[in-house]
XYZ file of C-alpha atoms in Angstrom:
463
model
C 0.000 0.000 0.000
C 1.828 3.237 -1.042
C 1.991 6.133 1.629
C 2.000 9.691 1.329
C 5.047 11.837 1.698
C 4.955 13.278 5.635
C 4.688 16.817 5.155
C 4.657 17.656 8.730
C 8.197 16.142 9.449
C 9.963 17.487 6.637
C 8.556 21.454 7.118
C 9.374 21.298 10.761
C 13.017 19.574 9.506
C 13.649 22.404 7.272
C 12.340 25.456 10.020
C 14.510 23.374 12.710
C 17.387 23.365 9.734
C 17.684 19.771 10.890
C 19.699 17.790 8.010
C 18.593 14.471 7.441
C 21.681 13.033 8.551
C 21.579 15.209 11.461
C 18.457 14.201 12.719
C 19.567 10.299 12.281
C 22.583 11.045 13.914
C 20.614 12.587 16.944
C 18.148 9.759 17.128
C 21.113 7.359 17.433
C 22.166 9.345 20.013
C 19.114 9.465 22.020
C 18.493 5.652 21.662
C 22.182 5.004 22.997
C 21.489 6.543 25.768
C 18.074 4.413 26.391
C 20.469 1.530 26.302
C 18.948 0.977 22.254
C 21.227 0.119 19.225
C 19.815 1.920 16.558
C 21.650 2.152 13.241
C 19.650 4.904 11.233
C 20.684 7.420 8.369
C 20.016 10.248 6.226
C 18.274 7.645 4.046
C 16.120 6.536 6.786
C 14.863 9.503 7.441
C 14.190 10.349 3.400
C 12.098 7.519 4.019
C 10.237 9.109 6.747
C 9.893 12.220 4.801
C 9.277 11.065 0.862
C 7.477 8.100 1.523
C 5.301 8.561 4.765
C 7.520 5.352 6.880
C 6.662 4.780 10.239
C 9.349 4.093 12.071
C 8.840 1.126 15.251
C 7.924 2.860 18.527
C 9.852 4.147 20.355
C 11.876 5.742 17.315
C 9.110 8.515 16.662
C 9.039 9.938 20.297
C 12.540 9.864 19.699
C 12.283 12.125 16.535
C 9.780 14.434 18.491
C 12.778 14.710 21.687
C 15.681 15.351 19.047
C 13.980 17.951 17.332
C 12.608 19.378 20.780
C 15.897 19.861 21.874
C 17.009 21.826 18.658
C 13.985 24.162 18.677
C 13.590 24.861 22.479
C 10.385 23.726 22.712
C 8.428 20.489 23.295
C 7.084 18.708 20.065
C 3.803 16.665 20.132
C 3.999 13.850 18.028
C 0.955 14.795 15.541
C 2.997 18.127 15.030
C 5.940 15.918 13.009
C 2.940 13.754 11.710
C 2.703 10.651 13.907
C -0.117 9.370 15.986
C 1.099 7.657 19.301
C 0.922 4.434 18.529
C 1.468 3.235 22.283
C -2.475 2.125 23.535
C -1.040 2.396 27.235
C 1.740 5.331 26.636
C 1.376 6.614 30.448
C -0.187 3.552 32.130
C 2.069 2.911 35.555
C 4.136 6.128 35.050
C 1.951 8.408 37.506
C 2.986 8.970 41.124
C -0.437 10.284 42.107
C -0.104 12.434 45.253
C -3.995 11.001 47.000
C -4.643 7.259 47.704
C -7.361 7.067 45.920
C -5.271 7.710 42.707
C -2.726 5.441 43.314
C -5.198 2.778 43.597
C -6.410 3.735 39.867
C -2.499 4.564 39.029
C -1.602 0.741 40.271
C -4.770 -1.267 39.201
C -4.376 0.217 35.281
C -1.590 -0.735 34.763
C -2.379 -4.295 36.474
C -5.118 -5.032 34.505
C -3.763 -4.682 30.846
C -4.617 -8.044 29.616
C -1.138 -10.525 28.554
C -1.167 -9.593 24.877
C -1.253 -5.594 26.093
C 1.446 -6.252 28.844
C 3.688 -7.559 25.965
C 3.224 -4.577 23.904
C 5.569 -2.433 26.285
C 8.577 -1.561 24.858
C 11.213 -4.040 25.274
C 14.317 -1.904 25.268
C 13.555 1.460 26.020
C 14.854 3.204 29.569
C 14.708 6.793 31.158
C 16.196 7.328 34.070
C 14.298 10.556 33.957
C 11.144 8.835 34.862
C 11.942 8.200 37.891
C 12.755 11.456 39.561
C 9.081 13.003 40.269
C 8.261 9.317 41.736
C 11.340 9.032 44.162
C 10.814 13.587 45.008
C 7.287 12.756 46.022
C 8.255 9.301 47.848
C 11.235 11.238 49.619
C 8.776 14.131 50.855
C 6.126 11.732 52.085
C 7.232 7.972 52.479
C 3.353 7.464 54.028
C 0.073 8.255 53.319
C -2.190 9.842 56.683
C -4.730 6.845 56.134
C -5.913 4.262 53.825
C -9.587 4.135 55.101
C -11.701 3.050 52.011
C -15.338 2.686 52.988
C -18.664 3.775 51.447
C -18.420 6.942 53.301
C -14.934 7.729 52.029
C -15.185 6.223 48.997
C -18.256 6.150 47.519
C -17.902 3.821 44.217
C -15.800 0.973 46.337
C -16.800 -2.234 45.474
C -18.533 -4.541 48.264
C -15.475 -6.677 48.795
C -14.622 -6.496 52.521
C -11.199 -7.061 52.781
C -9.626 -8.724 55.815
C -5.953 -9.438 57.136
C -6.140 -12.856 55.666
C -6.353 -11.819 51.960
C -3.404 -9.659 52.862
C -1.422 -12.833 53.686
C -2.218 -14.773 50.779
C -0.590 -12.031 48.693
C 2.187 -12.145 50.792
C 2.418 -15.745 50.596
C 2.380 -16.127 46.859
C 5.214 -13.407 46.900
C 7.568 -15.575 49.257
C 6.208 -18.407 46.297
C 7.772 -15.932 43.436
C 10.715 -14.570 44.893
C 11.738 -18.571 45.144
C 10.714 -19.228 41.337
C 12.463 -15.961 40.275
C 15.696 -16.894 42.167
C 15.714 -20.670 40.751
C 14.421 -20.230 37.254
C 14.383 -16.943 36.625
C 12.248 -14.148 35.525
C 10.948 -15.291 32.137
C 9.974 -18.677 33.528
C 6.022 -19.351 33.401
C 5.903 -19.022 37.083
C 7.118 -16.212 37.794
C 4.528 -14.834 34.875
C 2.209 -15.808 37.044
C 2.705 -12.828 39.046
C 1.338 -10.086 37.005
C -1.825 -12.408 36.701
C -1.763 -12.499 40.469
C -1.795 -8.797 40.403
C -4.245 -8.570 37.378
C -7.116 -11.681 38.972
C -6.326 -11.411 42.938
C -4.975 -8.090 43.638
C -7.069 -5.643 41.681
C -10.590 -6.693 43.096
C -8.864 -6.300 46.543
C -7.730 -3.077 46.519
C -11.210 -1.752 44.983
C -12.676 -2.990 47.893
C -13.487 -1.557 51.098
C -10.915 -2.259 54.420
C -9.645 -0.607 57.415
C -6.654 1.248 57.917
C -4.805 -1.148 59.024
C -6.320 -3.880 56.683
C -5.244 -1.498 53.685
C -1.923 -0.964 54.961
C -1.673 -4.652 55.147
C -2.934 -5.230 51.663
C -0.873 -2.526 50.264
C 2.284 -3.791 51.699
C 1.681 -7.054 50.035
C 0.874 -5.696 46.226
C 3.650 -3.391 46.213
C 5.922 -6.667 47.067
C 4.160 -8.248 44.346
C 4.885 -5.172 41.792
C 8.170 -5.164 42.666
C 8.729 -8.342 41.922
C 6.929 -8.296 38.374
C 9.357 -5.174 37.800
C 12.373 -7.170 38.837
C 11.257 -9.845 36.571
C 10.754 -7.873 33.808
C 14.284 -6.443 34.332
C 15.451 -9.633 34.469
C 14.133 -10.455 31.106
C 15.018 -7.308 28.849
C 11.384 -5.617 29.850
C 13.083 -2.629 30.748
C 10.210 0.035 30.308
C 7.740 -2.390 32.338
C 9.836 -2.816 34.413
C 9.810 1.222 35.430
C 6.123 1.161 35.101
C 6.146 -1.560 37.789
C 9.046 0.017 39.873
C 7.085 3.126 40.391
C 3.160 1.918 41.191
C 5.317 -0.501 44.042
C 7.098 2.766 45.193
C 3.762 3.960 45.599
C 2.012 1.167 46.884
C 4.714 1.429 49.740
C 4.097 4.545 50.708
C 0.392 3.726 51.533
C 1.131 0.758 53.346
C 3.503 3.134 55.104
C 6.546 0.585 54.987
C 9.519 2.810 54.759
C 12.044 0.183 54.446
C 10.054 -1.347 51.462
C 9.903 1.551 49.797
C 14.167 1.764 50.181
C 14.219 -1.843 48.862
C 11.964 -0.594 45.342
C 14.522 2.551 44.872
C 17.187 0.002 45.563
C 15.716 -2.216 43.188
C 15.736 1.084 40.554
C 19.019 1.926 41.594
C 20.066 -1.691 40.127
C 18.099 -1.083 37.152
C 19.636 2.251 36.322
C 23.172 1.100 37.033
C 23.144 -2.107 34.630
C 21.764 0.745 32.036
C 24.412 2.776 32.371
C 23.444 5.457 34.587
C 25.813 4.955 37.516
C 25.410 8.318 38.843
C 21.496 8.013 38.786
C 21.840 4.580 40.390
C 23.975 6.567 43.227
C 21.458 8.922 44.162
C 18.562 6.183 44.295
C 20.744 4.051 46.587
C 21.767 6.612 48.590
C 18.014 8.113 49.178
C 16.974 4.835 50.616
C 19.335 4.856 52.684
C 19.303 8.481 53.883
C 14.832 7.979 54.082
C 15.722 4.244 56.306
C 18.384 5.603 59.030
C 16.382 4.254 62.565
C 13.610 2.423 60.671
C 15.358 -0.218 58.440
C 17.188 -3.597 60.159
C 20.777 -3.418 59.991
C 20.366 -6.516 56.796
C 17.817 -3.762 55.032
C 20.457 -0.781 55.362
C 23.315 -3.403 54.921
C 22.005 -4.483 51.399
C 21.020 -0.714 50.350
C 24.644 -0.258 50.669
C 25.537 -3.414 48.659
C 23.751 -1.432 45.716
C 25.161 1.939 46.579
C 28.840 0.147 46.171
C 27.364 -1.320 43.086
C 26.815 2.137 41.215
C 30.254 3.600 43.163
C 32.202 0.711 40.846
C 30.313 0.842 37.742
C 31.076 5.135 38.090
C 34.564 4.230 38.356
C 34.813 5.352 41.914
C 36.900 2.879 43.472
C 37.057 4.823 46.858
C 33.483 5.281 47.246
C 32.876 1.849 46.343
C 35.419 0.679 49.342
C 33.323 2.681 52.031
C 30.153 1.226 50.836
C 31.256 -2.274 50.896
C 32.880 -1.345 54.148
C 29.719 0.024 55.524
C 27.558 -3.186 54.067
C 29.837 -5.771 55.778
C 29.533 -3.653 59.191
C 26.013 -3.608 58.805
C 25.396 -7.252 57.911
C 27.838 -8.442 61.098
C 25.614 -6.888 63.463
C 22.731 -8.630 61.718
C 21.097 -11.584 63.917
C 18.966 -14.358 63.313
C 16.278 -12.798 65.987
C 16.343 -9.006 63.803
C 12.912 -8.429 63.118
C 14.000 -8.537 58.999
C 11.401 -8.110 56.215
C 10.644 -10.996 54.886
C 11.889 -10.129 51.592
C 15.313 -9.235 53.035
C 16.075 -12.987 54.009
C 18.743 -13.675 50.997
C 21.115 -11.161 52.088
C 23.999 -12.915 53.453
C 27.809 -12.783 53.360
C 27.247 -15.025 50.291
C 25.617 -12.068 48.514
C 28.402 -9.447 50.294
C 30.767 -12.030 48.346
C 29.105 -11.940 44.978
C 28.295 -7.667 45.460
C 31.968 -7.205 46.048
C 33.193 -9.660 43.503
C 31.033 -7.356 40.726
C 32.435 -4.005 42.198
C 35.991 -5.128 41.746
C 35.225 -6.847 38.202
C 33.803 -3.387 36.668
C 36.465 -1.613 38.787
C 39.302 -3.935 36.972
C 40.747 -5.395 39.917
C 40.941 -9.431 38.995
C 42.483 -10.833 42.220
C 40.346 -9.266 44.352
C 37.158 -10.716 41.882
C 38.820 -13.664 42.425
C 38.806 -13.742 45.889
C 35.023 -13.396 46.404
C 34.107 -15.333 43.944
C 35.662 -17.768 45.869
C 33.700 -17.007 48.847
C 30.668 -16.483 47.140
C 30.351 -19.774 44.567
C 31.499 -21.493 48.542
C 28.000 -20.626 50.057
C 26.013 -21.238 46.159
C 22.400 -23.154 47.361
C 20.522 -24.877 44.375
C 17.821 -22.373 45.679
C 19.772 -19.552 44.048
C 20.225 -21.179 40.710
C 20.437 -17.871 38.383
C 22.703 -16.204 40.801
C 25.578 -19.163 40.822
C 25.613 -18.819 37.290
C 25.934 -15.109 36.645
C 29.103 -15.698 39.469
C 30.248 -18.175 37.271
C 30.281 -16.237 34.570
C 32.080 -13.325 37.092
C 34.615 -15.469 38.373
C 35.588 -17.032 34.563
C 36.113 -12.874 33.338
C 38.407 -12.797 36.692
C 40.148 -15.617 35.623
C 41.060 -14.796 32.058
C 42.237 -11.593 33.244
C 44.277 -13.541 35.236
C 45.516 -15.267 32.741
C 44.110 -18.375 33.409
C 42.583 -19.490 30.044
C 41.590 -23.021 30.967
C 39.933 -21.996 34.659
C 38.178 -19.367 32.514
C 37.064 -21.754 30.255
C 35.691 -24.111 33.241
C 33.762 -21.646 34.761
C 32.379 -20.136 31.756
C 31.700 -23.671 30.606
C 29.283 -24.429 34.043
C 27.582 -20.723 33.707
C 26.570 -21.790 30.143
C 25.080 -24.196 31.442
C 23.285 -23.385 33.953
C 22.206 -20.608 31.597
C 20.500 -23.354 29.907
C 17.831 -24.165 32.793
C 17.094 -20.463 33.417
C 14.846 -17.713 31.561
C 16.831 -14.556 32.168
C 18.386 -12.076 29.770
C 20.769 -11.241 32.204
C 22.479 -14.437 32.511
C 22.329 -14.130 28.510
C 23.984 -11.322 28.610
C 26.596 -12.369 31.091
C 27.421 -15.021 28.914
C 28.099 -12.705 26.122
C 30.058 -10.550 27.968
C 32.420 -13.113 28.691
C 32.421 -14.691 24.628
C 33.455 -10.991 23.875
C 36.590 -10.900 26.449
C 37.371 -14.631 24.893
C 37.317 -13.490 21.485
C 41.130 -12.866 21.388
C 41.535 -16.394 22.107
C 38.767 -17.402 19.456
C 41.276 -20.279 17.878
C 41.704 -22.536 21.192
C 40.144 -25.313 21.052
C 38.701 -24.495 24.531
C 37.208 -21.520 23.513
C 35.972 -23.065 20.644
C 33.755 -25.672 22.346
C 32.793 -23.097 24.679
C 31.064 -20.637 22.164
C 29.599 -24.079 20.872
C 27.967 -24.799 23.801
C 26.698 -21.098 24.138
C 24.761 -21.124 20.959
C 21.223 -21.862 22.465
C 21.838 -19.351 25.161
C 22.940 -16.922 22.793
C 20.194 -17.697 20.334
C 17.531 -16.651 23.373
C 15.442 -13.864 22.139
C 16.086 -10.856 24.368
C-alpha cells in the first residue's frame, strides 16, 4: 500500500534546519542513551519524509525529543505527523499524590490483559522517569490513612477485605521470589505474578478495608509489583519494568513501609546502574538509605549499601565503592537471626556481600580481588539460588582470564553456560556474552571453541 510523503516532518526539519543526517545522527544518540542500538541514516529519514515510513515505537518519540531539543520547545507527536501508537503510553508512570489515585495509578496498569502487557517496549529506559516518583516518595514515604469505605469512597466495590487476603498475597510473593531466584524471571511461574496482580490483587484493593487492613494489603501488592518489575528487568522488559518500579514505590508509601519503599529505589538503583546510569543509580541508593536511618534492620540498610557500592564501581569510583562495601559488611555483622528482617530481606547474606563485592571489583578492573570473592561467594552457592551461581560463574571465569588463566576461565564459563541453559533470564544471557566478547582474542583454542559451541542456544535466546 503506497503512503504519502509526511509533510509535517519534513517542514518542521527544514524550520529546525535539521539535516537528514543530522536528525539520524541525533536519534542514534538518544536511543544510545536508552540503552537501544539503533543504526539509522540520512536515508532513513528520506524515508520518513518522501514516503510517509513509520518508524517502530519508540523511534518517533525519539524524533519528536531530538527535534525538541534543537527548537527549544516540546514537540507533540501529531505536530511531526505521527499518531502515538502506544495504547497504554502513560499507564504505571503516575505517582499520584492522593490514595485514591494510586489505587487507579496501580490497578491500570495491572489489569492490561497478557497480549497488552507484551506490547511495552522491550528496550527502552529513562532514568528521567523516575525522579518526580522518588521527590514525592522522599517528601512523604506514608500516606495519613488508607480508610476506604462507602463513606470515604463512595464507588468501592462490596469486597470487605480482611488481614487474611493480605497474607495470601504475601504468601504467593515468598512463592515468586523462590521461582524468580531458581528459574528466573521469564519462567512461566514467575509470569504468574502479574496475573496475580491482574485476577487477585485488583478486586482487593477496589474494595473496602480498614486502615490497618489497607496498609496490610498494600504492603503485600507493592511486594508483588516489585517483583513483576524485577522480573521484567530480568528479562530485557526494561520500560515495564519502570512502570512496575514506580506503582510498588507507591504502593509502599500507603502501606507506610519505609524500608520497602528503600528496597523498590534500591531495586531502581540496580536497574539504572546495569543501564548505564551509575550516577542516577547513586542517588537512588543513597536516598533509601538516607529515608531508612532508625527504621530499616541493619540486613535492610546493609544491602542498600551493597547497591550503593554497586553504582560507586560501575562510576569508576573505586574509593566510594570501598566505604560502601565497608559500611555493608559492618552492617550485615551486626545482623542476627532474631532481627525483626522483612521478609523479603532474608537472601542477604555474606554469600551475597561475596558476589556484590566480587562485581564491584570486576567493573572496577581489579581481577584478584574478583577472584577472591568469587571464591567465597560460589562457597555458600544453594541450588535455591540457581540464576545467581551462574551469573558468578560467569564473574569469576572474566576474573580468571584476566588472570591469565585461560583453561579456569574456560571451566567456569563452561558451568555458567550451562546453567544458563535451565534459566529464563536475559541477564544471565547477557553475562554469557560478555564473557564470549573478552574470549574473542583467544577465538582459535580449542577451549574456547567448544565453549562458544555450547553457548549457541543461550545466545540464540530472544532478548
Amino acid at each position: 500500500m503506497s503512503r504519502e510523503p509526511n509533510e509535517r516532518l519534513g517542514a518542521l526539519l527544514s524550520r529546525a534546519q535539521i539535516s537528514n543526517a543530522g536528525l539520524a545522527r541525533r536519534v542514534n544518540d538518544l536511543g544510545r542513551v536508552r540503552g537501544m542500538t539503533l543504526r539509522y541514516d540520512k536515508t532513513s529519514v528520506a524515508r520518513w519524509v518522501t514516503k510517509g515510513m513509520v518508524p517502530q515505537r519508540p523511534v518517533p518519540s525519539l524524533i519528536a525529543e531530538a527535534i525538541s531539543a534543537k527548537i527549544g520547545r516540546p514537540v507533540a507527536l501529531h505536530e511531526i505527523g505521527f499518531r502515538d501508537s502506544d495504547p497504554h503510553p502513560d499507564v504505571g508512570l503516575a505517582f499520584p499524590r492522593d490514595v485514591p489515585g494510586a489505587v487507579r495509578g496501580a490497578t491500570d496498569l495491572w489489569r492490561l490483559d497478557p497480549s497488552n502487557r507484551r506490547g511495552l517496549p522491550a528496550g527502552a529506559f529513562s532514568v528521567s522517569l523516575y525522579s518526580t516518583p522518588v521527590a514525592r516518595w522522599l517528601i512523604h514515604p506514608s500516606d495519613p490513612s488508607v480508610l476506604r469505605s462507602p463513606a470515604t469512597v463512595p464507588d468501592a466495590s462490596p469486597v470487605e477485605v480482611t488481614h487474611t487476603d493480605a497474607a495470601k498475597l504475601r504468601e504467593a510473593a515468598r512463592d515468586a521470589r523462590r521461582w524468580d531466584s531458581k528459574y528466573g524471571g521469564g519462567d512461566w511461574r514467575s509470569a504468574m505474578v502479574t496475573e496475580c496482580l491482574r485476577l487477585e490483587a485488583v478486586p482487593l484493593v477496589l474494595g473496602t478495608y480498614s486502615d490497618a487492613v489497607g496498609r496490610s494489603l498494600f504492603g503485600a501488592t507493592a511486594e508483588l509489583s516489585r517483583l513483576a518489575g524485577w522480573m521484567a528487568f530480568d528479562t530485557g522488559h526494561h520500560e515495564a519494568a519502570q512502570r512496575y518500579y514506580i506503582q510498588a514505590l507507591r504502593l509502599a508509601r500507603a502501606a507506610a513501609d519505609v524500608p520497602l519503599g528503600g528496597y523498590v529505589l534500591a531495586s531502581m538503583s540496580l536497574q539504572a546502574t546495569y543501564r548505564g546510569f551509575a550516577d542516577e543509580g547513586v542517588d537512588l541508593a543513597q536516598a533509601a538509605l538516607d529515608r531508612n536511618k532508625g527504621l530499616a534492620t541493619s540486613r535492610t540498610m546493609g544491602f542498600f549499601h551493597l547497591v550503593e557500592a554497586r553504582a560507586h564501581a560501575r562510576a569508576g569510583d573505586a574509593a566510594s565503592c570501598r566505604r560502601s562495601l565497608g559500611a555493608a559488611e559492618a552492617l550485615l555483622e551486626r545482623a542476627r537471626p532474631g532481627d525483626e528482617d522483612p521478609e523479603w530481606i532474608s537472601f542477604v547474606g555474606p554469600a551475597r556481600l561475596a558476589a556484590d563485592a566480587a562485581e564491584c571489583y570486576r567493573d572496577l578492573g581489579m581481577p584478584k580481588q574478583v577472584r577472591r570473592f568469587t571464591e567465597s561467594a560460589l562457597a555458600s552457592s544453594s541450588d535455591e539460588f540457581t540464576r545467581s551461581h551462574g551469573l558468578r560463574l560467569a564473574v569469576a571465569a572474566v576474573a580468571e582470564l584476566d588472570s591469565g588463566n585461560l583453561d579456569a576461565a574456560c571451566a567456569a564459563g563452561t558451568r555458567a553456560v550451562e546453567i544458563a541453559t535451565r534459566v529464563n533470564s536475559q541477564r544471565s544471557v547477557e553475562y554469557i556474552k560478555q564473557l564470549l566478547d573478552r574470549l574473542e582474542p583467544h577465538s582459535t583454542e580449542p577451549r574456547v571453541r567448544e565453549l562458544a559451541e555450547r553457548a549457541r542456544t543461550v545466545l540464540a535466546t530472544p532478548a
